[in-house]
């Protein structure tokens, strides 16, 4: 009957979940050098310390105990901004502990990458991918991802992506599209092509819409109907 079918579905779903690799998140600091308009972390980004070696060891002990899956677990390092000068030591310790036992992704705003390159190259065998956010062409990006209302981060982030690719590190470029970003999306695609990123085997791209479910109060966010329409529009007009 319906109840038995539900229990069967629930049981199978739990089995599938257990078969998936565990995904852990480590935040070495909540401090950040940017003040992005849609940031969900609030004032914590300006008042935060950095994980100590003792904390990191305890975290890996806990992750090892929790990881009951047979597959290699994923470890995501984020923040705050994990690649600031004040945090590089902690990230290096995390990567040393992770070794090849975890699939490690680093999520960064991209502004501090040139200074972090020596450390990243030293641990390249432990790093699966570095994700950097660029929210569109310069004017679009700088309107939302900025140091202050008058100072954007576009040039520094582009230089960071170039540095990662030059160092031979897999790089995922994430783009959060609001109304303004969607309107200028073709320009951004052309920019990435001109930079040579689209044809670089080390580069991958991840696009998502900022909608009214997770950016309440921001006027340029798309509602769910607009999000669906925007995705359809992209698929129809930019099939490549």
PDB file of C-alpha atoms in Angstrom:
ATOM      1  CA  UNK A   1       0.000   0.000   0.000  1.00  0.00           C
ATOM      2  CA  UNK A   2       0.967   3.667   0.041  1.00  0.00           C
ATOM      3  CA  UNK A   3       2.606   3.459   3.468  1.00  0.00           C
ATOM      4  CA  UNK A   4       4.757   0.496   2.439  1.00  0.00           C
ATOM      5  CA  UNK A   5       5.813   2.287  -0.738  1.00  0.00           C
ATOM      6  CA  UNK A   6       6.778   5.340   1.296  1.00  0.00           C
ATOM      7  CA  UNK A   7       8.879   3.217   3.683  1.00  0.00           C
ATOM      8  CA  UNK A   8      10.551   1.473   0.739  1.00  0.00           C
ATOM      9  CA  UNK A   9      11.331   4.820  -0.867  1.00  0.00           C
ATOM     10  CA  UNK A  10      12.651   6.229   2.419  1.00  0.00           C
ATOM     11  CA  UNK A  11      14.832   3.173   3.019  1.00  0.00           C
ATOM     12  CA  UNK A  12      16.315   3.273  -0.465  1.00  0.00           C
ATOM     13  CA  UNK A  13      16.886   7.018  -0.237  1.00  0.00           C
ATOM     14  CA  UNK A  14      18.794   6.581   3.034  1.00  0.00           C
ATOM     15  CA  UNK A  15      20.904   3.870   1.426  1.00  0.00           C
ATOM     16  CA  UNK A  16      21.803   6.214  -1.429  1.00  0.00           C
ATOM     17  CA  UNK A  17      22.720   8.959   1.031  1.00  0.00           C
ATOM     18  CA  UNK A  18      24.964   6.577   2.988  1.00  0.00           C
ATOM     19  CA  UNK A  19      26.700   5.559  -0.236  1.00  0.00           C
ATOM     20  CA  UNK A  20      27.626   9.163  -1.045  1.00  0.00           C
ATOM     21  CA  UNK A  21      30.990  10.512   0.115  1.00  0.00           C
ATOM     22  CA  UNK A  22      30.880  12.680   3.198  1.00  0.00           C
ATOM     23  CA  UNK A  23      31.268  16.415   2.616  1.00  0.00           C
ATOM     24  CA  UNK A  24      32.950  18.454   5.343  1.00  0.00           C
ATOM     25  CA  UNK A  25      33.359  22.239   5.590  1.00  0.00           C
ATOM     26  CA  UNK A  26      36.151  24.013   7.438  1.00  0.00           C
ATOM     27  CA  UNK A  27      36.091  27.754   7.965  1.00  0.00           C
ATOM     28  CA  UNK A  28      39.539  28.844   9.179  1.00  0.00           C
ATOM     29  CA  UNK A  29      38.211  32.374   9.733  1.00  0.00           C
ATOM     30  CA  UNK A  30      35.087  34.483   9.294  1.00  0.00           C
ATOM     31  CA  UNK A  31      37.230  37.544   8.588  1.00  0.00           C
ATOM     32  CA  UNK A  32      37.012  38.897   5.048  1.00  0.00           C
ATOM     33  CA  UNK A  33      38.540  41.780   3.126  1.00  0.00           C
ATOM     34  CA  UNK A  34      35.429  42.319   0.962  1.00  0.00           C
ATOM     35  CA  UNK A  35      32.003  43.728   1.801  1.00  0.00           C
ATOM     36  CA  UNK A  36      29.792  42.031  -0.777  1.00  0.00           C
ATOM     37  CA  UNK A  37      26.224  43.296  -0.873  1.00  0.00           C
ATOM     38  CA  UNK A  38      24.638  39.841  -0.604  1.00  0.00           C
ATOM     39  CA  UNK A  39      26.949  38.386   2.061  1.00  0.00           C
ATOM     40  CA  UNK A  40      25.005  36.360   4.651  1.00  0.00           C
ATOM     41  CA  UNK A  41      27.682  36.416   7.362  1.00  0.00           C
ATOM     42  CA  UNK A  42      27.051  39.959   8.614  1.00  0.00           C
ATOM     43  CA  UNK A  43      29.389  41.572  11.112  1.00  0.00           C
ATOM     44  CA  UNK A  44      31.172  38.278  11.884  1.00  0.00           C
ATOM     45  CA  UNK A  45      33.457  38.920   8.919  1.00  0.00           C
ATOM     46  CA  UNK A  46      35.130  41.857  10.655  1.00  0.00           C
ATOM     47  CA  UNK A  47      35.492  40.308  14.116  1.00  0.00           C
ATOM     48  CA  UNK A  48      37.020  36.881  13.752  1.00  0.00           C
ATOM     49  CA  UNK A  49      40.130  35.020  14.777  1.00  0.00           C
ATOM     50  CA  UNK A  50      41.860  32.190  12.901  1.00  0.00           C
ATOM     51  CA  UNK A  51      41.733  28.449  13.591  1.00  0.00           C
ATOM     52  CA  UNK A  52      44.694  27.238  15.622  1.00  0.00           C
ATOM     53  CA  UNK A  53      46.663  24.078  14.892  1.00  0.00           C
ATOM     54  CA  UNK A  54      45.008  22.502  17.915  1.00  0.00           C
ATOM     55  CA  UNK A  55      41.553  23.287  16.504  1.00  0.00           C
ATOM     56  CA  UNK A  56      42.525  21.891  13.118  1.00  0.00           C
ATOM     57  CA  UNK A  57      43.791  18.638  14.625  1.00  0.00           C
ATOM     58  CA  UNK A  58      40.569  18.299  16.601  1.00  0.00           C
ATOM     59  CA  UNK A  59      38.524  18.927  13.448  1.00  0.00           C
ATOM     60  CA  UNK A  60      40.332  16.174  11.541  1.00  0.00           C
ATOM     61  CA  UNK A  61      39.907  13.777  14.447  1.00  0.00           C
ATOM     62  CA  UNK A  62      36.162  14.480  14.399  1.00  0.00           C
ATOM     63  CA  UNK A  63      35.912  14.180  10.601  1.00  0.00           C
ATOM     64  CA  UNK A  64      37.762  10.868  10.671  1.00  0.00           C
ATOM     65  CA  UNK A  65      35.350   9.535  13.295  1.00  0.00           C
ATOM     66  CA  UNK A  66      32.289  10.782  11.401  1.00  0.00           C
ATOM     67  CA  UNK A  67      33.343   9.490   8.005  1.00  0.00           C
ATOM     68  CA  UNK A  68      31.643   6.095   7.791  1.00  0.00           C
ATOM     69  CA  UNK A  69      31.296   6.113   3.993  1.00  0.00           C
ATOM     70  CA  UNK A  70      33.569   3.968   1.863  1.00  0.00           C
ATOM     71  CA  UNK A  71      34.233   6.749  -0.622  1.00  0.00           C
ATOM     72  CA  UNK A  72      36.843   9.489  -0.328  1.00  0.00           C
ATOM     73  CA  UNK A  73      35.320  12.433   1.596  1.00  0.00           C
ATOM     74  CA  UNK A  74      35.198  15.995   0.312  1.00  0.00           C
ATOM     75  CA  UNK A  75      36.669  18.851   2.323  1.00  0.00           C
ATOM     76  CA  UNK A  76      35.643  22.417   1.446  1.00  0.00           C
ATOM     77  CA  UNK A  77      37.741  25.269   2.836  1.00  0.00           C
ATOM     78  CA  UNK A  78      35.916  28.600   2.901  1.00  0.00           C
ATOM     79  CA  UNK A  79      35.294  31.630   5.101  1.00  0.00           C
ATOM     80  CA  UNK A  80      35.268  34.550   5.454  1.00  0.00           C
ATOM     81  CA  UNK A  81      38.224  34.652   3.114  1.00  0.00           C
ATOM     82  CA  UNK A  82      40.601  31.717   3.601  1.00  0.00           C
ATOM     83  CA  UNK A  83      43.478  33.047   1.493  1.00  0.00           C
ATOM     84  CA  UNK A  84      44.247  36.262   3.354  1.00  0.00           C
ATOM     85  CA  UNK A  85      47.802  36.601   4.647  1.00  0.00           C
ATOM     86  CA  UNK A  86      46.595  36.122   8.226  1.00  0.00           C
ATOM     87  CA  UNK A  87      44.970  32.785   7.332  1.00  0.00           C
ATOM     88  CA  UNK A  88      47.495  31.165   4.986  1.00  0.00           C
ATOM     89  CA  UNK A  89      49.289  29.399   7.833  1.00  0.00           C
ATOM     90  CA  UNK A  90      46.079  27.739   9.002  1.00  0.00           C
ATOM     91  CA  UNK A  91      45.110  26.723   5.464  1.00  0.00           C
ATOM     92  CA  UNK A  92      48.575  25.233   4.956  1.00  0.00           C
ATOM     93  CA  UNK A  93      48.148  23.130   8.114  1.00  0.00           C
ATOM     94  CA  UNK A  94      44.695  21.999   6.913  1.00  0.00           C
ATOM     95  CA  UNK A  95      46.100  20.942   3.538  1.00  0.00           C
ATOM     96  CA  UNK A  96      48.985  19.144   5.252  1.00  0.00           C
ATOM     97  CA  UNK A  97      46.510  17.147   7.332  1.00  0.00           C
ATOM     98  CA  UNK A  98      44.212  16.490   4.367  1.00  0.00           C
ATOM     99  CA  UNK A  99      46.973  15.058   2.185  1.00  0.00           C
ATOM    100  CA  UNK A 100      45.378  12.811  -0.447  1.00  0.00           C
ATOM    101  CA  UNK A 101      42.759  11.413   1.909  1.00  0.00           C
ATOM    102  CA  UNK A 102      40.238  14.156   1.044  1.00  0.00           C
ATOM    103  CA  UNK A 103      38.982  15.788  -2.143  1.00  0.00           C
ATOM    104  CA  UNK A 104      39.830  19.373  -1.188  1.00  0.00           C
ATOM    105  CA  UNK A 105      38.137  22.445  -2.659  1.00  0.00           C
ATOM    106  CA  UNK A 106      39.110  25.984  -1.656  1.00  0.00           C
ATOM    107  CA  UNK A 107      36.410  28.657  -1.975  1.00  0.00           C
ATOM    108  CA  UNK A 108      37.888  32.144  -2.204  1.00  0.00           C
ATOM    109  CA  UNK A 109      36.929  35.636  -3.323  1.00  0.00           C
ATOM    110  CA  UNK A 110      40.085  35.607  -5.441  1.00  0.00           C
ATOM    111  CA  UNK A 111      41.582  38.929  -4.366  1.00  0.00           C
ATOM    112  CA  UNK A 112      44.547  37.503  -2.441  1.00  0.00           C
ATOM    113  CA  UNK A 113      45.537  34.643  -4.746  1.00  0.00           C
ATOM    114  CA  UNK A 114      48.870  35.988  -6.091  1.00  0.00           C
ATOM    115  CA  UNK A 115      50.250  36.105  -2.540  1.00  0.00           C
ATOM    116  CA  UNK A 116      48.874  32.619  -1.833  1.00  0.00           C
ATOM    117  CA  UNK A 117      50.292  30.956  -4.956  1.00  0.00           C
ATOM    118  CA  UNK A 118      53.538  29.665  -3.328  1.00  0.00           C
ATOM    119  CA  UNK A 119      51.547  27.930  -0.576  1.00  0.00           C
ATOM    120  CA  UNK A 120      48.976  26.555  -3.045  1.00  0.00           C
ATOM    121  CA  UNK A 121      51.680  25.197  -5.353  1.00  0.00           C
ATOM    122  CA  UNK A 122      53.421  23.567  -2.384  1.00  0.00           C
ATOM    123  CA  UNK A 123      50.206  21.680  -1.581  1.00  0.00           C
ATOM    124  CA  UNK A 124      49.007  21.199  -5.170  1.00  0.00           C
ATOM    125  CA  UNK A 125      48.705  17.408  -4.722  1.00  0.00           C
ATOM    126  CA  UNK A 126      46.186  17.953  -1.925  1.00  0.00           C
ATOM    127  CA  UNK A 127      44.013  20.451  -3.835  1.00  0.00           C
ATOM    128  CA  UNK A 128      41.291  19.285  -6.186  1.00  0.00           C
ATOM    129  CA  UNK A 129      39.989  22.706  -7.196  1.00  0.00           C
ATOM    130  CA  UNK A 130      39.914  26.387  -6.278  1.00  0.00           C
ATOM    131  CA  UNK A 131      36.595  28.212  -6.709  1.00  0.00           C
ATOM    132  CA  UNK A 132      36.641  31.948  -7.427  1.00  0.00           C
ATOM    133  CA  UNK A 133      33.564  34.165  -7.793  1.00  0.00           C
ATOM    134  CA  UNK A 134      33.305  36.687 -10.619  1.00  0.00           C
ATOM    135  CA  UNK A 135      29.781  38.057 -10.930  1.00  0.00           C
ATOM    136  CA  UNK A 136      30.077  39.427 -14.465  1.00  0.00           C
ATOM    137  CA  UNK A 137      31.918  42.126 -16.368  1.00  0.00           C
ATOM    138  CA  UNK A 138      33.705  44.821 -14.373  1.00  0.00           C
ATOM    139  CA  UNK A 139      30.821  47.217 -13.670  1.00  0.00           C
ATOM    140  CA  UNK A 140      28.457  44.382 -12.770  1.00  0.00           C
ATOM    141  CA  UNK A 141      30.946  42.588 -10.531  1.00  0.00           C
ATOM    142  CA  UNK A 142      32.146  45.729  -8.751  1.00  0.00           C
ATOM    143  CA  UNK A 143      28.579  46.751  -7.916  1.00  0.00           C
ATOM    144  CA  UNK A 144      28.209  43.739  -5.606  1.00  0.00           C
ATOM    145  CA  UNK A 145      31.682  42.323  -4.802  1.00  0.00           C
ATOM    146  CA  UNK A 146      33.674  45.221  -3.438  1.00  0.00           C
ATOM    147  CA  UNK A 147      35.981  46.476  -0.715  1.00  0.00           C
ATOM    148  CA  UNK A 148      33.729  49.487  -0.125  1.00  0.00           C
ATOM    149  CA  UNK A 149      30.874  51.158  -2.015  1.00  0.00           C
ATOM    150  CA  UNK A 150      33.433  53.019  -4.131  1.00  0.00           C
ATOM    151  CA  UNK A 151      36.124  50.356  -4.573  1.00  0.00           C
ATOM    152  CA  UNK A 152      35.480  47.158  -6.510  1.00  0.00           C
ATOM    153  CA  UNK A 153      37.516  43.956  -6.697  1.00  0.00           C
ATOM    154  CA  UNK A 154      37.238  42.951 -10.372  1.00  0.00           C
ATOM    155  CA  UNK A 155      40.837  43.589 -11.456  1.00  0.00           C
ATOM    156  CA  UNK A 156      42.296  41.748  -8.463  1.00  0.00           C
ATOM    157  CA  UNK A 157      40.005  38.743  -8.957  1.00  0.00           C
ATOM    158  CA  UNK A 158      40.790  38.476 -12.673  1.00  0.00           C
ATOM    159  CA  UNK A 159      44.509  38.586 -11.815  1.00  0.00           C
ATOM    160  CA  UNK A 160      43.864  35.842  -9.263  1.00  0.00           C
ATOM    161  CA  UNK A 161      42.217  33.553 -11.805  1.00  0.00           C
ATOM    162  CA  UNK A 162      45.089  34.149 -14.233  1.00  0.00           C
ATOM    163  CA  UNK A 163      47.590  33.286 -11.481  1.00  0.00           C
ATOM    164  CA  UNK A 164      45.787  30.038 -10.613  1.00  0.00           C
ATOM    165  CA  UNK A 165      45.645  28.880 -14.219  1.00  0.00           C
ATOM    166  CA  UNK A 166      49.272  29.843 -14.810  1.00  0.00           C
ATOM    167  CA  UNK A 167      50.210  27.782 -11.738  1.00  0.00           C
ATOM    168  CA  UNK A 168      48.418  24.771 -13.227  1.00  0.00           C
ATOM    169  CA  UNK A 169      45.651  24.618 -10.595  1.00  0.00           C
ATOM    170  CA  UNK A 170      42.117  23.587 -11.490  1.00  0.00           C
ATOM    171  CA  UNK A 171      39.912  26.656 -11.192  1.00  0.00           C
ATOM    172  CA  UNK A 172      36.137  26.925 -11.051  1.00  0.00           C
ATOM    173  CA  UNK A 173      34.710  30.356 -11.854  1.00  0.00           C
ATOM    174  CA  UNK A 174      31.397  30.891 -10.096  1.00  0.00           C
ATOM    175  CA  UNK A 175      29.020  33.629 -11.234  1.00  0.00           C
ATOM    176  CA  UNK A 176      25.998  34.786  -9.229  1.00  0.00           C
ATOM    177  CA  UNK A 177      23.580  36.408 -11.647  1.00  0.00           C
ATOM    178  CA  UNK A 178      21.079  39.048 -10.588  1.00  0.00           C
ATOM    179  CA  UNK A 179      19.008  41.101 -13.061  1.00  0.00           C
ATOM    180  CA  UNK A 180      21.946  43.328 -13.931  1.00  0.00           C
ATOM    181  CA  UNK A 181      24.304  40.391 -14.343  1.00  0.00           C
ATOM    182  CA  UNK A 182      21.857  38.504 -16.523  1.00  0.00           C
ATOM    183  CA  UNK A 183      21.389  41.503 -18.816  1.00  0.00           C
ATOM    184  CA  UNK A 184      25.163  41.659 -19.355  1.00  0.00           C
ATOM    185  CA  UNK A 185      25.737  37.898 -19.360  1.00  0.00           C
ATOM    186  CA  UNK A 186      26.700  37.687 -23.075  1.00  0.00           C
ATOM    187  CA  UNK A 187      29.375  40.326 -22.460  1.00  0.00           C
ATOM    188  CA  UNK A 188      30.808  38.260 -19.622  1.00  0.00           C
ATOM    189  CA  UNK A 189      30.894  35.127 -21.770  1.00  0.00           C
ATOM    190  CA  UNK A 190      32.764  37.114 -24.429  1.00  0.00           C
ATOM    191  CA  UNK A 191      35.185  38.367 -21.747  1.00  0.00           C
ATOM    192  CA  UNK A 192      35.995  34.836 -20.540  1.00  0.00           C
ATOM    193  CA  UNK A 193      36.513  33.741 -24.139  1.00  0.00           C
ATOM    194  CA  UNK A 194      38.860  36.637 -24.846  1.00  0.00           C
ATOM    195  CA  UNK A 195      40.820  35.806 -21.690  1.00  0.00           C
ATOM    196  CA  UNK A 196      41.284  32.261 -22.974  1.00  0.00           C
ATOM    197  CA  UNK A 197      39.504  30.788 -19.962  1.00  0.00           C
ATOM    198  CA  UNK A 198      36.759  29.081 -21.962  1.00  0.00           C
ATOM    199  CA  UNK A 199      39.336  27.076 -23.894  1.00  0.00           C
ATOM    200  CA  UNK A 200      41.512  26.300 -20.862  1.00  0.00           C
ATOM    201  CA  UNK A 201      41.089  22.694 -19.713  1.00  0.00           C
ATOM    202  CA  UNK A 202      41.901  23.744 -16.127  1.00  0.00           C
ATOM    203  CA  UNK A 203      38.963  26.174 -16.014  1.00  0.00           C
ATOM    204  CA  UNK A 204      35.334  25.280 -15.366  1.00  0.00           C
ATOM    205  CA  UNK A 205      32.279  27.478 -14.882  1.00  0.00           C
ATOM    206  CA  UNK A 206      29.351  27.483 -12.467  1.00  0.00           C
ATOM    207  CA  UNK A 207      26.455  29.895 -12.904  1.00  0.00           C
ATOM    208  CA  UNK A 208      23.629  30.444 -10.443  1.00  0.00           C
ATOM    209  CA  UNK A 209      20.857  32.988 -10.063  1.00  0.00           C
ATOM    210  CA  UNK A 210      20.527  35.158  -6.965  1.00  0.00           C
ATOM    211  CA  UNK A 211      16.820  34.890  -6.263  1.00  0.00           C
ATOM    212  CA  UNK A 212      14.442  36.193  -3.626  1.00  0.00           C
ATOM    213  CA  UNK A 213      14.736  33.061  -1.486  1.00  0.00           C
ATOM    214  CA  UNK A 214      18.213  33.897  -0.233  1.00  0.00           C
ATOM    215  CA  UNK A 215      18.823  37.610  -0.757  1.00  0.00           C
ATOM    216  CA  UNK A 216      15.811  39.296   0.774  1.00  0.00           C
ATOM    217  CA  UNK A 217      16.002  43.072   0.648  1.00  0.00           C
ATOM    218  CA  UNK A 218      18.199  43.308  -2.463  1.00  0.00           C
ATOM    219  CA  UNK A 219      16.240  44.853  -5.310  1.00  0.00           C
ATOM    220  CA  UNK A 220      18.137  43.233  -8.210  1.00  0.00           C
ATOM    221  CA  UNK A 221      17.462  39.629  -7.170  1.00  0.00           C
ATOM    222  CA  UNK A 222      15.279  37.474  -9.402  1.00  0.00           C
ATOM    223  CA  UNK A 223      12.092  35.861  -8.159  1.00  0.00           C
ATOM    224  CA  UNK A 224      11.539  32.191  -9.011  1.00  0.00           C
ATOM    225  CA  UNK A 225       9.523  32.913 -12.162  1.00  0.00           C
ATOM    226  CA  UNK A 226      12.180  35.329 -13.420  1.00  0.00           C
ATOM    227  CA  UNK A 227      14.886  32.787 -12.595  1.00  0.00           C
ATOM    228  CA  UNK A 228      13.196  30.090 -14.670  1.00  0.00           C
ATOM    229  CA  UNK A 229      12.654  32.520 -17.563  1.00  0.00           C
ATOM    230  CA  UNK A 230      16.288  33.655 -17.426  1.00  0.00           C
ATOM    231  CA  UNK A 231      17.581  30.076 -17.563  1.00  0.00           C
ATOM    232  CA  UNK A 232      15.346  29.274 -20.531  1.00  0.00           C
ATOM    233  CA  UNK A 233      16.476  32.456 -22.266  1.00  0.00           C
ATOM    234  CA  UNK A 234      20.144  31.526 -21.820  1.00  0.00           C
ATOM    235  CA  UNK A 235      19.588  27.987 -23.123  1.00  0.00           C
ATOM    236  CA  UNK A 236      17.687  29.239 -26.176  1.00  0.00           C
ATOM    237  CA  UNK A 237      19.919  32.175 -27.118  1.00  0.00           C
ATOM    238  CA  UNK A 238      23.337  30.869 -26.070  1.00  0.00           C
ATOM    239  CA  UNK A 239      23.275  27.122 -26.793  1.00  0.00           C
ATOM    240  CA  UNK A 240      27.078  26.885 -26.798  1.00  0.00           C
TER     241      UNK A 240
END
